[in-house]
mmCIF file of C-alpha atoms in Angstrom:
data_model
loop_
_atom_site.group_PDB
_atom_site.id
_atom_site.type_symbol
_atom_site.label_atom_id
_atom_site.label_comp_id
_atom_site.label_asym_id
_atom_site.label_seq_id
_atom_site.Cartn_x
_atom_site.Cartn_y
_atom_site.Cartn_z
ATOM 1 C CA MET Y 1 69.392 -133.141 -220.660
ATOM 2 C CA SER Y 2 69.899 -134.369 -224.384
ATOM 3 C CA THR Y 3 71.063 -137.857 -224.887
ATOM 4 C CA ALA Y 4 74.181 -136.526 -226.633
ATOM 5 C CA THR Y 5 75.274 -134.509 -223.195
ATOM 6 C CA THR Y 6 74.515 -137.558 -221.014
ATOM 7 C CA LEU Y 7 76.313 -139.734 -222.988
ATOM 8 C CA ARG Y 8 79.607 -137.421 -223.162
ATOM 9 C CA THR Y 9 79.317 -136.578 -219.638
ATOM 10 C CA GLY Y 10 78.615 -140.405 -218.573
ATOM 11 C CA ALA Y 11 81.937 -141.641 -220.450
ATOM 12 C CA THR Y 12 83.723 -138.458 -218.782
ATOM 13 C CA ILE Y 13 82.944 -139.708 -215.437
ATOM 14 C CA ALA Y 14 83.432 -143.285 -216.083
ATOM 15 C CA ALA Y 15 86.948 -142.915 -217.896
ATOM 16 C CA THR Y 16 87.398 -140.565 -215.053
ATOM 17 C CA LEU Y 17 86.726 -142.969 -212.269
ATOM 18 C CA TYR Y 18 88.758 -145.959 -213.771
ATOM 19 C CA THR Y 19 91.736 -144.333 -214.229
ATOM 20 C CA ALA Y 20 91.949 -142.879 -210.589
ATOM 21 C CA VAL Y 21 90.902 -146.419 -209.194
ATOM 22 C CA LEU Y 22 94.378 -147.322 -211.464
ATOM 23 C CA VAL Y 23 96.618 -144.913 -210.219
ATOM 24 C CA ILE Y 24 95.492 -145.532 -206.721
ATOM 25 C CA LEU Y 25 96.507 -148.625 -207.054
ATOM 26 C CA GLY Y 26 99.877 -147.680 -208.301
ATOM 27 C CA LEU Y 27 99.332 -148.858 -212.343
ATOM 28 C CA TYR Y 28 101.041 -146.102 -213.281
ATOM 29 C CA PRO Y 29 100.878 -145.675 -217.340
ATOM 30 C CA SER Y 30 104.383 -144.554 -217.358
ATOM 31 C CA GLN Y 31 105.260 -148.348 -216.646
ATOM 32 C CA PHE Y 32 104.821 -150.319 -220.145
ATOM 33 C CA ARG Y 33 103.190 -153.290 -218.460
ATOM 34 C CA TYR Y 34 99.802 -151.219 -217.301
ATOM 35 C CA LEU Y 35 99.377 -149.481 -220.654
ATOM 36 C CA LEU Y 36 96.682 -152.241 -221.921
ATOM 37 C CA ALA Y 37 95.016 -151.485 -218.306
ATOM 38 C CA TYR Y 38 94.244 -147.634 -219.624
ATOM 39 C CA ILE Y 39 92.233 -148.823 -223.006
ATOM 40 C CA PRO Y 40 88.889 -148.553 -221.257
ATOM 41 C CA ALA Y 41 89.184 -145.205 -219.987
ATOM 42 C CA ALA Y 42 90.842 -144.079 -223.522
ATOM 43 C CA ILE Y 43 87.637 -145.626 -225.172
ATOM 44 C CA GLY Y 44 86.030 -143.527 -222.704
ATOM 45 C CA TYR Y 45 87.405 -140.004 -223.595
ATOM 46 C CA GLY Y 46 87.523 -141.389 -227.188
ATOM 47 C CA VAL Y 47 83.781 -141.291 -227.081
ATOM 48 C CA VAL Y 48 83.892 -137.614 -226.095
ATOM 49 C CA VAL Y 49 85.981 -136.458 -228.834
ATOM 50 C CA PHE Y 50 84.323 -138.804 -231.553
ATOM 51 C CA ASP Y 51 81.490 -137.103 -230.925
ATOM 52 C CA LYS Y 52 82.317 -133.312 -230.570
ATOM 53 C CA TRP Y 53 85.043 -133.513 -233.046
ATOM 54 C CA ALA Y 54 86.170 -136.629 -234.733
ATOM 55 C CA TRP Y 55 83.236 -137.462 -236.683
ATOM 56 C CA HIS Y 56 83.538 -135.036 -239.113
ATOM 57 C CA TRP Y 57 87.309 -134.846 -239.542
ATOM 58 C CA PRO Y 58 88.174 -136.089 -243.306
ATOM 59 C CA GLY Y 59 88.530 -139.500 -243.967
ATOM 60 C CA ILE Y 60 86.565 -140.244 -240.745
ATOM 61 C CA HIS Y 61 83.496 -138.223 -242.172
ATOM 62 C CA ARG Y 62 83.340 -140.580 -244.908
ATOM 63 C CA LEU Y 63 82.916 -143.523 -242.665
ATOM 64 C CA THR Y 64 80.295 -141.889 -240.661
ATOM 65 C CA ALA Y 65 78.024 -140.367 -243.527
ATOM 66 C CA ARG Y 66 76.651 -137.589 -241.673
ATOM 67 C CA PRO Y 67 76.034 -134.183 -242.969
ATOM 68 C CA TRP Y 68 78.502 -131.431 -241.231
ATOM 69 C CA VAL Y 69 75.733 -128.658 -240.849
ATOM 70 C CA THR Y 70 77.584 -126.620 -237.899
ATOM 71 C CA GLY Y 71 77.871 -122.970 -238.223
ATOM 72 C CA THR Y 72 75.598 -119.779 -239.327
ATOM 73 C CA TRP Y 73 73.803 -119.805 -241.481
ATOM 74 C CA ARG Y 74 71.400 -117.113 -243.665
ATOM 75 C CA VAL Y 75 68.025 -118.125 -244.073
ATOM 76 C CA ILE Y 76 65.003 -116.625 -246.262
ATOM 77 C CA LEU Y 77 61.803 -117.307 -245.284
ATOM 78 C CA SER Y 78 58.575 -117.054 -247.293
ATOM 79 C CA PRO Y 79 55.765 -117.100 -246.074
ATOM 80 C CA SER Y 80 52.676 -118.891 -247.435
ATOM 81 C CA PRO Y 81 49.722 -116.945 -248.877
ATOM 82 C CA GLU Y 82 47.416 -118.811 -246.848
ATOM 83 C CA SER Y 83 49.435 -118.153 -243.576
ATOM 84 C CA HIS Y 84 47.730 -116.243 -240.828
ATOM 85 C CA ILE Y 85 49.712 -113.468 -240.533
ATOM 86 C CA PRO Y 86 48.269 -110.197 -238.136
ATOM 87 C CA ALA Y 87 47.965 -106.893 -239.365
ATOM 88 C CA GLY Y 88 51.445 -105.154 -239.479
ATOM 89 C CA GLY Y 89 53.100 -108.267 -239.705
ATOM 90 C CA ASN Y 90 55.847 -108.774 -242.122
ATOM 91 C CA LYS Y 91 54.895 -111.081 -245.011
ATOM 92 C CA GLY Y 92 57.905 -111.353 -246.574
ATOM 93 C CA PRO Y 93 60.556 -112.290 -247.599
ATOM 94 C CA ILE Y 94 62.322 -112.183 -244.430
ATOM 95 C CA THR Y 95 65.859 -112.665 -243.986
ATOM 96 C CA ALA Y 96 66.624 -114.709 -240.695
ATOM 97 C CA TYR Y 97 69.768 -116.096 -239.429
ATOM 98 C CA MET Y 98 70.092 -119.520 -237.631
ATOM 99 C CA THR Y 99 72.886 -121.521 -235.475
ATOM 100 C CA ILE Y 100 73.320 -124.739 -235.846
ATOM 101 C CA GLU Y 101 75.273 -126.532 -232.956
ATOM 102 C CA GLN Y 102 75.971 -130.304 -234.079
ATOM 103 C CA THR Y 103 77.758 -133.431 -232.750
ATOM 104 C CA PHE Y 104 77.610 -137.059 -234.018
ATOM 105 C CA TRP Y 105 74.304 -137.746 -231.534
ATOM 106 C CA GLY Y 106 73.017 -133.924 -231.149
ATOM 107 C CA LEU Y 107 72.173 -131.462 -232.713
ATOM 108 C CA HIS Y 108 70.576 -127.649 -231.482
ATOM 109 C CA ALA Y 109 69.394 -124.862 -233.667
ATOM 110 C CA THR Y 110 68.454 -121.487 -232.945
ATOM 111 C CA LEU Y 111 66.775 -119.354 -235.747
ATOM 112 C CA ARG Y 112 66.958 -115.063 -235.526
ATOM 113 C CA THR Y 113 65.131 -112.637 -236.760
ATOM 114 C CA LYS Y 114 65.206 -108.780 -236.185
ATOM 115 C CA GLU Y 115 61.926 -109.393 -234.446
ATOM 116 C CA SER Y 116 62.429 -112.731 -232.146
ATOM 117 C CA THR Y 117 64.474 -116.156 -231.620
ATOM 118 C CA SER Y 118 63.282 -119.155 -232.049
ATOM 119 C CA SER Y 119 65.492 -122.022 -229.633
ATOM 120 C CA ARG Y 120 64.894 -124.883 -227.242
ATOM 121 C CA SER Y 121 64.834 -127.116 -230.289
ATOM 122 C CA SER Y 122 63.960 -130.434 -229.278
ATOM 123 C CA ASN Y 123 62.997 -133.814 -231.148
ATOM 124 C CA ALA Y 124 65.645 -133.088 -233.214
ATOM 125 C CA THR Y 125 66.251 -136.064 -236.114
ATOM 126 C CA LEU Y 126 68.295 -136.277 -238.840
ATOM 127 C CA THR Y 127 67.518 -139.152 -241.764
ATOM 128 C CA ALA Y 128 68.288 -140.439 -244.829
ATOM 129 C CA PRO Y 129 66.878 -143.045 -247.318
ATOM 130 C CA GLU Y 130 69.267 -146.054 -247.518
ATOM 131 C CA ASN Y 131 71.987 -145.008 -250.130
ATOM 132 C CA SER Y 132 70.632 -141.750 -250.549
ATOM 133 C CA GLY Y 133 73.279 -138.630 -250.438
ATOM 134 C CA THR Y 134 69.997 -136.392 -249.275
ATOM 135 C CA PHE Y 135 69.317 -136.047 -245.864
ATOM 136 C CA GLU Y 136 66.316 -134.304 -243.658
ATOM 137 C CA ILE Y 137 66.585 -132.200 -240.539
ATOM 138 C CA GLY Y 138 63.673 -132.012 -238.395
ATOM 139 C CA PHE Y 139 62.793 -130.282 -234.890
ATOM 140 C CA LEU Y 140 60.145 -128.621 -232.775
ATOM 141 C CA TYR Y 141 61.056 -124.969 -231.485
ATOM 142 C CA ASP Y 142 59.456 -122.530 -229.196
ATOM 143 C CA ASN Y 143 59.477 -118.987 -230.783
ATOM 144 C CA LYS Y 144 59.685 -116.317 -228.307
ATOM 145 C CA PRO Y 145 59.639 -112.968 -229.791
ATOM 146 C CA ARG Y 146 60.493 -109.530 -228.323
ATOM 147 C CA MET Y 147 58.535 -107.780 -225.860
ATOM 148 C CA GLU Y 148 57.561 -105.107 -228.304
ATOM 149 C CA HIS Y 149 56.220 -107.316 -230.739
ATOM 150 C CA GLN Y 150 54.354 -109.626 -228.215
ATOM 151 C CA PRO Y 151 50.807 -107.710 -228.614
ATOM 152 C CA ARG Y 152 50.758 -108.493 -231.971
ATOM 153 C CA SER Y 153 53.230 -111.784 -232.398
ATOM 154 C CA PRO Y 154 52.524 -113.719 -229.525
ATOM 155 C CA ARG Y 155 54.753 -116.602 -228.326
ATOM 156 C CA HIS Y 156 54.444 -119.711 -230.435
ATOM 157 C CA GLU Y 157 55.576 -123.283 -231.134
ATOM 158 C CA GLY Y 158 56.501 -124.471 -234.236
ATOM 159 C CA ALA Y 159 58.073 -127.845 -236.522
ATOM 160 C CA CYS Y 160 61.135 -127.253 -239.268
ATOM 161 C CA ARG Y 161 62.266 -129.611 -241.775
ATOM 162 C CA ILE Y 162 65.051 -129.145 -243.526
ATOM 163 C CA SER Y 163 66.893 -131.147 -246.369
ATOM 164 C CA VAL Y 164 70.357 -130.841 -247.275
ATOM 165 C CA THR Y 165 72.399 -132.942 -250.085
ATOM 166 C CA GLY Y 166 76.118 -134.247 -249.649
ATOM 167 C CA LEU Y 167 78.701 -134.551 -246.632
ATOM 168 C CA THR Y 168 79.526 -130.519 -246.060
ATOM 169 C CA PRO Y 169 76.126 -128.839 -247.901
ATOM 170 C CA LEU Y 170 76.954 -125.038 -248.689
ATOM 171 C CA THR Y 171 73.268 -124.561 -248.968
ATOM 172 C CA ALA Y 172 69.825 -125.746 -248.354
ATOM 173 C CA THR Y 173 65.642 -125.679 -248.327
ATOM 174 C CA GLY Y 174 62.860 -126.193 -245.832
ATOM 175 C CA HIS Y 175 59.242 -125.732 -244.660
ATOM 176 C CA TYR Y 176 57.968 -124.687 -241.105
ATOM 177 C CA TYR Y 177 55.132 -124.679 -239.476
ATOM 178 C CA THR Y 178 53.872 -122.475 -236.442
ATOM 179 C CA SER Y 179 50.988 -123.162 -234.424
ATOM 180 C CA ARG Y 180 49.628 -119.427 -235.765
ATOM 181 C CA PHE Y 181 48.400 -121.068 -238.571
ATOM 182 C CA THR Y 182 51.767 -119.997 -240.304
ATOM 183 C CA ALA Y 183 53.434 -121.673 -242.606
ATOM 184 C CA GLY Y 184 56.422 -121.043 -245.705
ATOM 185 C CA ASP Y 185 59.418 -121.979 -247.324
ATOM 186 C CA MET Y 186 63.024 -121.854 -245.857
ATOM 187 C CA ASP Y 187 66.395 -121.207 -248.336
ATOM 188 C CA PHE Y 188 69.377 -121.715 -246.684
ATOM 189 C CA THR Y 189 73.173 -120.322 -247.316
ATOM 190 C CA LEU Y 190 75.982 -121.245 -245.143
ATOM 191 C CA LEU Y 191 78.099 -118.042 -244.409
ATOM 192 C CA ASN Y 192 80.568 -119.995 -241.583
ATOM 193 C CA ARG Y 193 81.219 -122.335 -239.100
ATOM 194 C CA SER Y 194 80.963 -120.010 -235.756
ATOM 195 C CA THR Y 195 78.265 -121.090 -233.526
ATOM 196 C CA HIS Y 196 79.017 -118.245 -230.892
ATOM 197 C CA HIS Y 197 76.674 -115.834 -232.291
ATOM 198 C CA SER Y 198 73.767 -114.310 -229.688
ATOM 199 C CA THR Y 199 71.903 -111.802 -231.604
ATOM 200 C CA PHE Y 200 70.502 -111.147 -235.042
ATOM 201 C CA ALA Y 201 72.739 -108.177 -235.555
ATOM 202 C CA GLU Y 202 75.920 -109.861 -234.639
ATOM 203 C CA ALA Y 203 75.036 -113.019 -236.981
ATOM 204 C CA GLN Y 204 73.879 -110.004 -239.524
ATOM 205 C CA ALA Y 205 77.444 -108.549 -239.280
ATOM 206 C CA THR Y 206 78.986 -111.368 -240.530
ATOM 207 C CA ASP Y 207 76.791 -112.009 -243.781
ATOM 208 C CA PRO Y 208 78.464 -110.113 -246.775
ATOM 209 C CA GLU Y 209 75.213 -109.091 -248.410
ATOM 210 C CA ARG Y 210 73.484 -107.884 -245.627
ATOM 211 C CA THR Y 211 70.028 -108.793 -247.109
ATOM 212 C CA PRO Y 212 67.053 -106.340 -245.630
ATOM 213 C CA SER Y 213 64.659 -108.278 -243.263
#
């Protein structure tokens, strides 16, 4: 369980139990004199609302100063000429789609190509130099090709670093490195804020350009 999930779950359970105890004791929120007793419960639920939604609401977003990158992104992968790409492999450029699910304290990314899915992103970080409007996202991932491609393209791990500018970026650049001794550049374009695409084809269907992969 991620830190963000643990925090939200803990806050929800604590707030719910606290509210239940107040009700059992007969301290109903409908009675004005007991309203202050419910402030701790409201704070608990407020933590959940803030982490999942409120942190990027207008006004609040300027205070949190954290880029909102949730959504589906078109990614153009350009492998380095020194990459150890096996015979028959795609030497690029390769069109892929990355879905990023983000809360204030958590981030999860899934990259899909026609041949594979890179998920289980871990150790995600989002950092920026002080007083800088440019942020760097970094995470590790596990790539699992479709069975038909695994004889040529085995399962592997990798790392990705993405640079974004501003609080609501529409484009980004990055680099990737894999345990198969491949590396390359990444160019991102935000397509929409949806995070519900489960396949490459579903994500591609929302792409107005539908560039070849």
